[in-house]
XYZ file of C-alpha atoms in Angstrom:
684
model
C 0.305 0.033 -0.189
C 1.217 3.261 -1.311
C 1.762 5.825 1.511
C 0.152 9.212 1.143
C 1.833 12.423 3.057
C 0.236 14.657 5.291
C -1.923 17.513 3.850
C -2.149 20.504 4.934
C -5.501 22.288 4.725
C -5.553 25.878 2.822
C -6.629 28.432 4.415
C -6.288 31.323 2.527
C -4.562 34.505 3.769
C -4.608 37.120 1.648
C -1.206 39.165 2.340
C -0.658 42.521 0.100
C 1.934 45.247 -0.013
C 2.109 48.202 -2.808
C -1.373 46.912 -4.177
C 0.105 43.565 -4.396
C -1.519 40.688 -3.589
C -0.525 37.062 -2.325
C -2.940 34.470 -1.288
C -0.833 32.308 1.158
C -2.690 28.827 1.867
C -0.387 27.929 4.933
C -0.313 30.976 6.769
C -1.460 29.673 9.564
C 1.140 26.993 10.137
C 3.179 30.110 12.040
C 0.949 29.620 15.237
C 2.601 27.489 17.626
C 1.055 27.491 20.451
C -2.088 26.164 18.136
C -2.465 22.302 18.961
C -3.707 21.548 14.789
C -0.336 23.041 14.157
C 1.178 20.453 16.258
C -0.394 17.622 14.857
C 0.552 18.716 11.660
C 4.539 18.491 12.438
C 4.267 15.443 13.816
C 2.390 13.387 11.095
C 5.209 14.846 9.269
C 7.630 13.603 11.092
C 5.671 9.986 11.206
C 5.429 10.230 7.416
C 9.450 10.687 6.972
C 10.040 8.201 9.606
C 7.659 6.032 7.541
C 9.280 6.858 4.299
C 12.818 6.258 5.674
C 12.047 3.394 7.884
C 13.997 1.441 5.022
C 16.916 2.972 5.449
C 17.426 2.654 9.409
C 19.789 -0.052 8.774
C 22.036 2.482 7.017
C 21.227 5.333 9.314
C 22.804 3.187 11.937
C 25.568 1.836 10.352
C 26.498 5.539 9.507
C 25.875 6.528 12.817
C 28.187 3.872 13.943
C 31.161 4.069 11.206
C 31.174 7.987 11.912
C 31.065 7.871 15.490
C 33.986 4.935 15.363
C 35.942 7.503 13.733
C 36.078 10.341 16.473
C 38.808 9.715 19.367
C 35.761 9.935 21.753
C 38.750 10.608 25.038
C 39.313 13.755 23.225
C 40.722 17.015 24.617
C 41.809 20.241 23.002
C 45.470 21.867 22.929
C 45.428 23.733 26.023
C 45.966 27.435 26.099
C 47.420 29.474 28.921
C 45.551 32.720 29.961
C 46.011 35.066 33.086
C 47.923 31.765 35.255
C 46.046 28.859 33.494
C 46.352 26.190 31.059
C 42.634 25.804 29.542
C 41.580 23.092 27.609
C 38.630 21.329 26.708
C 37.889 17.094 26.660
C 35.945 14.570 26.078
C 35.235 10.927 27.272
C 34.217 8.047 25.589
C 30.440 7.678 25.269
C 29.645 11.055 26.422
C 28.170 13.655 24.752
C 28.660 16.748 25.929
C 32.285 18.495 27.010
C 34.305 19.072 30.076
C 36.075 22.282 30.600
C 39.106 21.845 32.489
C 41.530 24.206 33.767
C 45.517 23.633 35.273
C 47.340 26.609 37.595
C 50.598 28.071 35.917
C 51.822 24.096 34.663
C 50.682 21.250 32.694
C 51.621 18.905 35.357
C 49.664 20.224 37.741
C 46.314 18.653 39.090
C 43.510 19.025 36.777
C 40.707 21.348 37.591
C 36.969 20.557 36.464
C 35.525 24.055 35.275
C 31.921 22.324 34.003
C 31.031 18.839 33.226
C 28.345 19.464 31.259
C 27.271 15.618 30.955
C 26.085 16.187 34.095
C 24.209 19.328 34.208
C 22.613 18.547 31.000
C 21.499 14.901 32.360
C 17.788 16.783 33.071
C 16.742 17.793 29.408
C 16.497 17.094 25.836
C 18.630 19.966 24.777
C 21.064 21.981 27.020
C 24.171 24.437 25.771
C 26.379 26.286 27.872
C 27.842 29.728 25.926
C 29.936 32.282 26.713
C 32.476 31.167 30.217
C 34.171 34.338 31.311
C 36.681 33.974 33.967
C 37.108 36.909 36.330
C 40.176 38.545 36.769
C 40.956 36.847 40.178
C 40.604 33.617 38.879
C 37.835 32.986 41.276
C 34.472 33.421 39.396
C 33.161 32.512 36.445
C 30.118 33.222 34.998
C 28.276 31.241 32.167
C 25.080 31.156 29.682
C 22.923 28.644 29.663
C 19.835 27.446 27.016
C 17.592 24.432 27.243
C 15.419 25.010 24.650
C 17.345 25.924 21.103
C 16.106 29.536 20.779
C 19.770 31.054 21.743
C 18.225 33.183 24.844
C 20.932 32.632 27.373
C 20.472 32.877 31.511
C 23.255 33.567 33.333
C 24.414 31.452 36.131
C 27.713 32.329 38.671
C 30.530 29.298 39.088
C 32.673 30.179 42.810
C 35.655 28.414 41.336
C 36.748 27.799 45.011
C 33.674 26.531 46.605
C 32.316 24.879 43.317
C 28.626 26.882 44.044
C 26.911 27.670 41.120
C 23.885 30.513 41.423
C 21.278 31.275 38.963
C 21.934 34.982 38.800
C 17.996 35.669 37.789
C 19.375 37.543 34.646
C 17.581 35.986 31.519
C 17.623 36.129 27.845
C 20.939 36.959 27.445
C 23.260 36.308 24.380
C 25.280 33.904 27.206
C 28.891 35.993 27.765
C 29.794 38.958 29.957
C 32.494 41.272 29.967
C 34.298 41.603 33.336
C 35.422 45.054 34.703
C 39.139 44.731 36.558
C 37.269 44.770 40.388
C 36.718 41.062 40.000
C 32.581 42.403 40.807
C 30.668 44.420 38.091
C 30.108 42.812 34.830
C 28.787 44.171 31.355
C 25.985 41.444 29.084
C 23.817 41.975 26.473
C 20.548 41.271 26.744
C 17.765 40.353 23.842
C 14.559 41.902 22.872
C 11.779 39.718 24.409
C 9.934 39.380 20.912
C 12.464 40.185 17.761
C 15.333 38.116 19.843
C 17.449 41.187 18.667
C 20.710 42.291 21.129
C 19.433 45.473 21.655
C 20.933 46.347 25.152
C 23.830 46.094 27.384
C 23.837 46.145 30.986
C 26.003 46.153 34.307
C 25.828 44.728 37.076
C 27.344 44.335 40.627
C 28.111 41.251 42.104
C 25.796 40.589 45.119
C 23.434 42.836 44.817
C 19.868 41.785 42.846
C 18.781 41.526 39.321
C 16.072 44.071 39.004
C 19.441 46.432 40.277
C 21.274 45.887 36.591
C 22.340 48.997 35.284
C 21.255 50.510 31.512
C 24.749 51.213 30.007
C 23.005 51.458 26.473
C 20.553 50.780 24.060
C 20.443 49.980 20.777
C 17.289 51.698 19.179
C 18.693 51.327 15.153
C 16.456 48.466 14.791
C 19.190 46.932 11.793
C 21.734 47.337 14.257
C 22.323 44.798 17.018
C 25.059 45.625 20.202
C 27.649 43.191 22.178
C 30.066 43.479 24.912
C 33.713 42.260 25.056
C 37.023 43.084 27.094
C 40.023 43.761 25.183
C 42.818 41.539 24.698
C 44.992 43.600 26.560
C 42.443 43.612 29.433
C 42.735 47.466 29.441
C 39.140 48.204 27.655
C 35.399 47.271 28.011
C 34.198 47.542 24.251
C 30.254 48.161 23.125
C 30.264 47.600 20.171
C 27.057 48.256 17.405
C 26.571 47.191 13.936
C 24.744 46.163 11.137
C 26.122 44.721 7.480
C 26.615 48.061 5.897
C 27.762 49.907 9.186
C 30.059 49.992 13.086
C 30.241 51.726 15.945
C 32.095 51.544 19.090
C 32.409 52.674 22.818
C 35.321 52.257 24.886
C 35.532 51.999 29.064
C 38.438 51.619 31.396
C 38.631 48.519 32.579
C 39.868 49.718 35.807
C 37.014 52.371 36.175
C 33.746 50.885 35.309
C 31.477 53.466 37.192
C 33.082 55.996 34.749
C 30.733 56.769 31.591
C 31.616 55.086 28.038
C 33.568 57.172 25.339
C 32.448 57.264 21.957
C 35.063 55.865 19.728
C 33.502 57.018 16.151
C 29.708 57.350 15.524
C 28.761 55.409 12.845
C 28.510 56.482 9.256
C 26.349 54.464 6.587
C 28.646 52.250 4.095
C 31.150 52.760 7.006
C 32.554 49.353 8.511
C 35.529 48.978 11.114
C 36.574 46.904 14.506
C 38.965 47.843 16.691
C 41.645 46.486 18.920
C 44.187 47.971 21.349
C 47.781 48.162 21.471
C 49.798 50.204 24.121
C 49.009 53.661 23.114
C 46.693 53.397 20.149
C 43.794 51.385 18.724
C 44.097 49.558 15.718
C 40.624 49.590 13.194
C 40.347 47.308 10.487
C 37.935 49.150 8.298
C 36.366 50.491 5.044
C 36.848 53.743 4.742
C 38.146 55.718 2.392
C 36.604 53.381 -0.513
C 38.907 50.475 0.698
C 36.721 47.658 -0.599
C 38.307 45.443 0.641
C 39.832 47.192 3.874
C 43.110 48.411 5.618
C 44.054 48.541 8.931
C 44.119 51.837 10.883
C 45.615 53.374 13.985
C 44.351 56.506 16.304
C 45.940 57.746 19.477
C 43.699 56.334 22.926
C 42.788 59.969 23.757
C 41.936 61.275 20.007
C 39.737 58.225 18.490
C 37.508 60.350 16.165
C 37.982 59.303 12.173
C 40.088 62.141 11.406
C 43.087 61.155 13.558
C 43.109 57.716 12.146
C 46.440 57.210 10.230
C 47.038 54.157 7.951
C 49.307 51.296 8.955
C 48.676 48.666 6.183
C 46.568 50.751 3.123
C 44.279 48.575 1.017
C 45.161 46.924 -1.686
C 43.197 46.164 -3.943
C 43.756 42.388 -4.759
C 43.707 41.526 -0.901
C 41.272 41.197 1.371
C 42.420 42.117 5.413
C 40.230 39.922 7.026
C 41.493 40.213 10.588
C 44.150 40.843 13.126
C 45.793 39.851 16.151
C 47.884 41.921 18.123
C 50.896 41.120 20.881
C 53.659 42.852 22.636
C 56.178 42.715 19.662
C 54.466 41.498 16.331
C 51.143 42.015 14.560
C 49.512 39.675 13.140
C 47.409 39.621 9.517
C 45.087 37.137 8.266
C 44.651 38.049 4.661
C 42.043 36.511 1.563
C 44.633 36.288 -1.656
C 42.814 34.920 -4.967
C 40.290 32.742 -2.542
C 43.407 31.708 -0.716
C 43.932 32.921 3.219
C 47.527 33.417 4.334
C 49.262 34.484 7.501
C 51.619 37.670 7.736
C 53.885 38.407 10.474
C 55.501 41.921 11.039
C 57.709 43.179 13.926
C 56.289 46.302 15.470
C 59.642 47.599 15.600
C 59.797 47.092 11.772
C 62.879 44.599 11.323
C 60.743 41.777 9.630
C 58.258 41.196 7.635
C 57.195 37.331 6.250
C 54.144 35.164 5.339
C 53.671 31.591 6.942
C 54.750 29.332 4.211
C 51.841 27.080 2.557
C 50.964 25.256 -0.319
C 48.080 23.862 -2.198
C 44.751 25.256 -3.315
C 42.024 23.540 -1.048
C 42.888 23.923 2.442
C 42.353 26.364 5.402
C 44.007 28.535 7.857
C 43.487 30.789 10.056
C 44.590 31.538 13.425
C 43.701 30.149 16.559
C 43.245 31.195 20.284
C 45.953 33.347 21.093
C 44.568 34.621 24.542
C 48.165 36.150 26.188
C 49.441 39.307 24.773
C 53.692 38.847 25.840
C 54.626 36.017 23.360
C 56.443 35.348 20.165
C 54.026 32.145 20.504
C 51.676 32.220 18.133
C 48.797 29.488 17.909
C 47.000 28.804 14.004
C 45.288 26.101 12.644
C 45.452 24.601 9.770
C 43.279 21.830 7.564
C 42.793 20.777 3.640
C 39.672 18.742 2.243
C 42.059 15.500 2.585
C 44.118 16.990 5.761
C 42.920 16.431 9.124
C 42.504 19.715 11.857
C 46.194 20.406 12.699
C 47.107 23.452 15.498
C 50.314 24.422 15.600
C 52.257 26.650 17.788
C 54.551 28.767 15.648
C 57.151 31.045 17.052
C 57.172 34.395 15.645
C 61.124 34.856 16.750
C 62.923 31.417 15.253
C 60.631 30.697 12.821
C 59.892 27.298 13.692
C 56.867 25.221 14.619
C 55.624 22.515 16.732
C 52.378 20.507 15.465
C 50.510 20.466 19.030
C 47.942 18.009 17.923
C 46.441 16.651 14.562
C 42.755 15.325 14.745
C 42.750 11.697 14.481
C 40.886 9.848 12.550
C 40.124 6.241 14.056
C 39.408 4.335 10.453
C 42.053 2.017 9.349
C 41.641 2.620 5.767
C 41.976 6.621 5.868
C 45.002 8.197 4.395
C 45.082 11.760 3.311
C 47.113 10.434 -0.290
C 43.782 8.112 -0.727
C 42.031 10.995 -1.819
C 42.285 13.941 -4.861
C 41.679 17.754 -4.221
C 41.373 20.032 -7.184
C 39.821 23.694 -7.406
C 38.612 24.071 -10.552
C 36.346 27.445 -12.282
C 33.126 27.238 -13.926
C 31.643 30.211 -16.015
C 28.416 32.216 -14.796
C 26.242 33.071 -16.995
C 27.663 36.754 -17.211
C 31.235 35.451 -17.878
C 32.569 35.911 -14.063
C 34.881 32.748 -13.132
C 33.502 30.439 -10.035
C 35.505 28.662 -7.916
C 35.074 24.957 -7.164
C 36.722 23.251 -4.376
C 36.576 19.060 -5.186
C 37.715 15.929 -3.197
C 37.428 12.584 -4.670
C 38.493 8.828 -3.665
C 41.306 8.416 -5.725
C 40.809 6.228 -8.782
C 37.150 7.594 -9.692
C 36.398 7.747 -13.326
C 35.148 10.611 -15.184
C 32.682 9.069 -16.380
C 29.397 10.854 -15.465
C 28.392 7.715 -13.425
C 29.893 9.297 -9.478
C 27.208 10.470 -7.210
C 27.893 13.866 -6.095
C 27.425 16.007 -3.122
C 27.276 19.942 -4.417
C 27.411 22.265 -0.844
C 27.031 25.845 -0.701
C 25.891 28.908 1.389
C 26.509 32.043 -0.039
C 25.119 35.018 1.909
C 26.236 37.837 4.448
C 29.895 37.560 2.827
C 30.690 34.297 4.661
C 33.168 32.046 3.401
C 32.762 28.527 2.823
C 36.179 26.690 3.454
C 37.303 23.798 1.576
C 37.881 22.311 5.464
C 38.288 18.409 6.698
C 35.103 16.609 7.427
C 36.245 13.055 9.078
C 31.794 12.424 8.494
C 32.466 13.275 4.978
C 34.368 9.873 4.148
C 31.173 7.637 4.352
C 30.396 9.396 1.009
C 33.795 9.519 -0.435
C 34.064 5.939 0.641
C 30.896 5.028 -1.143
C 32.143 6.467 -4.539
C 30.771 10.119 -3.236
C 32.558 13.691 -5.318
C 32.045 16.217 -2.747
C 32.189 19.930 -4.214
C 31.746 23.359 -2.624
C 30.690 25.855 -4.654
C 32.073 29.620 -3.950
C 29.572 31.773 -4.955
C 28.911 35.119 -4.748
C 26.737 36.570 -2.121
C 30.478 34.929 0.410
C 33.730 36.320 0.309
C 35.852 33.602 -0.987
C 37.292 36.300 -4.163
C 37.221 39.374 -2.216
C 34.396 42.348 -0.635
C 33.191 42.304 -4.098
C 32.541 38.552 -4.966
C 30.363 39.419 -1.611
C 28.433 42.992 -2.625
C 27.915 41.130 -6.587
C 25.623 38.236 -4.580
C 23.256 40.273 -2.408
C 20.784 42.796 -2.590
C 19.603 43.755 -6.156
C 22.239 41.315 -7.469
C 20.797 38.251 -4.816
C 20.115 36.204 -7.896
C 24.085 35.343 -8.593
C 23.999 33.298 -5.987
C 21.376 31.388 -7.510
C 22.402 31.014 -11.109
C 26.678 30.781 -9.941
C 25.264 27.903 -8.525
C 23.079 26.289 -11.431
C 26.350 27.294 -13.166
C 28.449 25.344 -11.223
C 26.220 22.150 -11.520
C 26.229 22.034 -15.020
C 30.120 22.450 -15.744
C 30.353 19.347 -12.918
C 28.250 17.686 -15.133
C 29.869 18.944 -18.470
C 33.538 17.139 -17.316
C 31.350 14.165 -16.477
C 32.318 14.403 -12.896
C 28.159 13.155 -12.372
C 25.250 12.866 -14.070
C 21.824 14.655 -13.462
C 20.735 11.453 -12.595
C 23.131 11.703 -9.550
C 23.660 15.326 -8.405
C 22.759 16.027 -5.502
C 22.326 20.134 -3.510
C 22.744 20.200 -0.364
C 22.165 23.768 2.275
C 20.883 25.314 5.174
C 19.965 28.457 6.438
C 20.335 30.828 4.067
C 22.179 28.090 2.080
C 18.603 26.609 2.083
C 17.083 29.533 0.575
C 19.878 29.152 -1.900
C 18.455 25.116 -2.773
C 14.999 25.877 -2.830
C 15.209 29.428 -5.468
C 17.335 26.624 -7.744
C 14.576 23.770 -6.867
C 12.680 26.317 -8.443
C 14.497 27.463 -11.739
C 16.670 24.314 -12.527
C 14.839 20.984 -10.700
C 15.950 18.921 -13.666
C 19.564 19.453 -13.107
C 19.450 17.192 -9.940
C 18.369 14.255 -8.141
C 17.994 15.148 -4.447
C 18.216 17.835 -2.386
C 18.562 18.919 1.124
C 17.251 22.087 2.838
C 18.235 21.876 6.280
C 16.671 24.741 8.079
C 15.783 26.679 4.971
C 14.856 30.733 4.774
C 12.458 30.353 1.674
C 9.912 32.207 2.652
C 11.357 35.548 2.431
C 8.980 38.135 1.302
C 6.555 37.349 4.389
C 9.712 37.522 6.707
C 11.437 40.381 5.628
C 8.038 42.086 5.950
C 7.223 40.764 9.624
C 10.013 42.906 11.678
C 8.412 41.423 14.244
C 10.426 37.774 13.831
C 13.937 37.793 15.023
C 16.910 39.142 12.838
C 14.278 40.387 9.908
C 15.175 44.204 10.471
C 19.163 43.558 10.583
C 18.564 41.864 7.545
C 17.571 44.747 5.275
C 21.206 45.302 3.957
C 21.524 42.083 2.843
C 18.181 41.406 1.134
C 16.728 44.521 0.587
C 13.510 46.068 2.642
C 10.454 45.120 1.059
C 8.631 48.007 2.165
C 10.527 49.476 -0.677
C 8.756 48.874 -3.535
C 11.557 48.032 -5.663
C 13.045 45.125 -3.313
C 9.804 43.716 -2.905
C 9.417 42.715 -6.132
C 12.990 41.556 -6.463
C 12.996 39.685 -3.622
C 9.433 38.260 -4.698
C 10.910 37.151 -7.914
C 12.938 35.129 -6.563
C 11.517 33.937 -2.823
C 11.337 29.259 -2.886
C 8.129 29.713 -1.384
C 6.233 32.233 -3.990
C 8.102 31.007 -6.767
C 6.550 26.652 -6.749
C 5.259 26.140 -9.839
C 3.640 23.404 -11.390
C 6.786 21.521 -12.227
C 8.619 18.032 -11.605
C 11.134 18.765 -8.578
C 13.880 17.132 -7.235
C 13.818 14.425 -4.435
C 13.824 16.343 -1.615
C 14.464 16.370 2.168
C 13.773 19.025 4.584
C 14.745 19.583 8.045
C 13.736 21.804 10.974
C 14.235 22.525 14.709
C 10.895 23.723 16.263
C 12.398 26.202 18.700
C 14.626 27.715 15.791
C 15.239 31.513 16.308
C 17.025 31.814 12.931
C 14.320 31.089 10.773
C 11.158 29.715 11.956
C 9.710 26.470 11.408
C 7.008 28.004 9.916
C 8.449 28.361 6.925
C 10.027 25.116 5.971
C 6.707 24.110 6.706
C 4.769 26.396 4.816
C 7.084 25.537 1.794
C 7.148 21.418 2.181
C 3.190 21.457 2.071
C 3.021 23.799 -1.408
C 5.708 22.401 -2.571
C 3.262 18.892 -2.320
C 0.394 20.572 -3.963
C 2.056 22.005 -7.142
C 4.447 19.305 -8.029
C 3.777 17.241 -11.242
C 6.070 13.930 -10.215
C 6.617 11.266 -8.084
C 9.538 12.314 -6.386
C 9.775 12.314 -2.810
C 8.871 15.498 -0.180
C 10.130 14.320 3.030
C 10.105 17.134 6.231
C 11.759 16.482 9.299
C 11.082 18.563 12.190
C 12.992 18.403 16.002
C 11.170 19.259 18.144
C 12.976 19.777 20.900
C 15.608 21.787 19.157
C 16.646 25.130 17.278
C 18.608 26.498 14.129
C 21.886 24.391 14.993
C 20.063 20.935 15.809
C 20.571 18.460 19.050
C 23.035 19.542 21.318
C 25.253 16.764 21.441
C 27.999 15.269 19.472
C 26.329 12.145 19.137
C 22.605 13.618 18.361
C 24.044 15.372 16.173
C 25.545 12.503 14.402
C 21.769 10.768 14.486
C 20.777 13.774 12.269
C 23.800 13.731 9.755
C 23.031 10.139 8.942
C 19.796 10.526 8.265
C 21.426 13.169 5.467
C 23.461 10.933 4.231
C 21.228 8.105 4.389
C 18.815 9.597 2.329
C 21.643 10.539 -0.304
C 22.731 7.406 -0.515
C 19.183 5.816 -0.832
C 18.541 8.338 -3.896
C 21.795 7.298 -5.945
C 22.945 3.958 -5.093
C 19.373 2.671 -7.344
C 21.052 4.566 -10.652
C 23.987 2.897 -9.909
């Protein structure tokens, strides 16, 4: 007997803007308190279980396989901060980390700060965030989220007595910034409805939560605010940022009762970030038309823009991504022709050189470097076929030590067993699009290989070509894996982002399609074996591509997908909406309304064939509300004219990031992989 998918009832809701009328038959699904909505979602989960029952053995096999490659009793490389070595470790069979430290030397006795396995025992979902140690090392404040909506409640632990106290401060971003008096701290609170980070409070230990003092309120609803302590430990810094602009305030960490000083007022189109060193602040900024950013400095006592001086001028073809400041060295992370590189300079200008790196499918970035007075730079390196490695590089002697490389507990794994390549496809407008590729050595380019193509393509986020031990389960079964570095990310610099947003957003989708056509033309795969994956804004990409070029793909996975773009961007009560206007455009403006409507996946579902599609979401998602994929799935089922599957799986106990705990997350990935393997093995 053929399984029948759930059918969401239709209740027509008229949505009108700019004299344009949209009829939304599934608008009613946005009521999370409605028992009928819950019932519908439960039916979708039941249907998903029924339709994937034949893959349960494969799912379990994949889970055990992926889990088996992980060194379960593992630990991070310790880092030194303020008299202690800090590290995180895992124990065999346990899903959550254990946070530890040792005093002064690594030979000292271990002090367990937090065993999350014990703390999470009573919860389906448990996440702590923003562990902040007081300057005297005696106290730690941390945030707890037991729902998955990233609304953290603050707790404090006395590290001498191990007593834990709920501070009674809710709805925060999780972290705090300690003043140097060991009793005053600053935290960020979110708007209850929109979840926008909009207020900074100052609180003194020993006082009631209600006595916390509001020190900054960000009233522009396109900005978010945050607070942190400078690496030099000299300043408390409040930042406010939107997609296009930034603004900072600073306060001497020794005088928390004083007022914050405005660094430089916001100016639309001018982005900047600040770091402190000695008598100056250093500013990473796009000021003066520096599209790919430049580095400037200004005296601590005169921080307004007219006092800023160039340190590293703008270079048209080099994206300046980040800086790390040490007592004797300035370390700069750059991106050139898509590849990251690390530049090391002495403040006295006697040396200026790059870390030696090779290849075209690697990822490199500076690691955790909280110690200011050191010549040791910690950096991380991996490649598509090389496990994550942590190095300590001595900037004086130019020697390095491999501190740790991720162990892959698989007797069949060796980096040389896999080929990696960087290819270039041609977009519709002639632009060359980079592709990072990995596959098992010996695979033939005859069009008979299943291929998983991934992309994100928004917010200037660059998808790095990085190693994944879980991905081996696909590669070892004959899959090719491709990352499409489409416009909307910053792989090729800031302009690569600018030409994939706002009124150029469609480049992101057509670039992805051009990459697919190139991979098919070069016979890495075929339309019968090509699959696509994207999550969140990458899920928007998948939804748009499904409407534009459905016949190119055998299957698609859209995780927590942002697919109802028009409706969401018109609802400023939904988390993130107003802050997104500079990414997608504000549909209250007629031009942007019609442009967004022309690609919004939900608004462009049509009567045509669609690939097999798996859609996943979390009921408590604060980034993309569950009802977006729910509505999209219902509409897809109503409109599509083929017999392909549309499956919808809802984690009723999680949010945007899926399950908490490393093993529960692996189970979700095993489900995704089983879906792909089930689709493609029948065609080989």
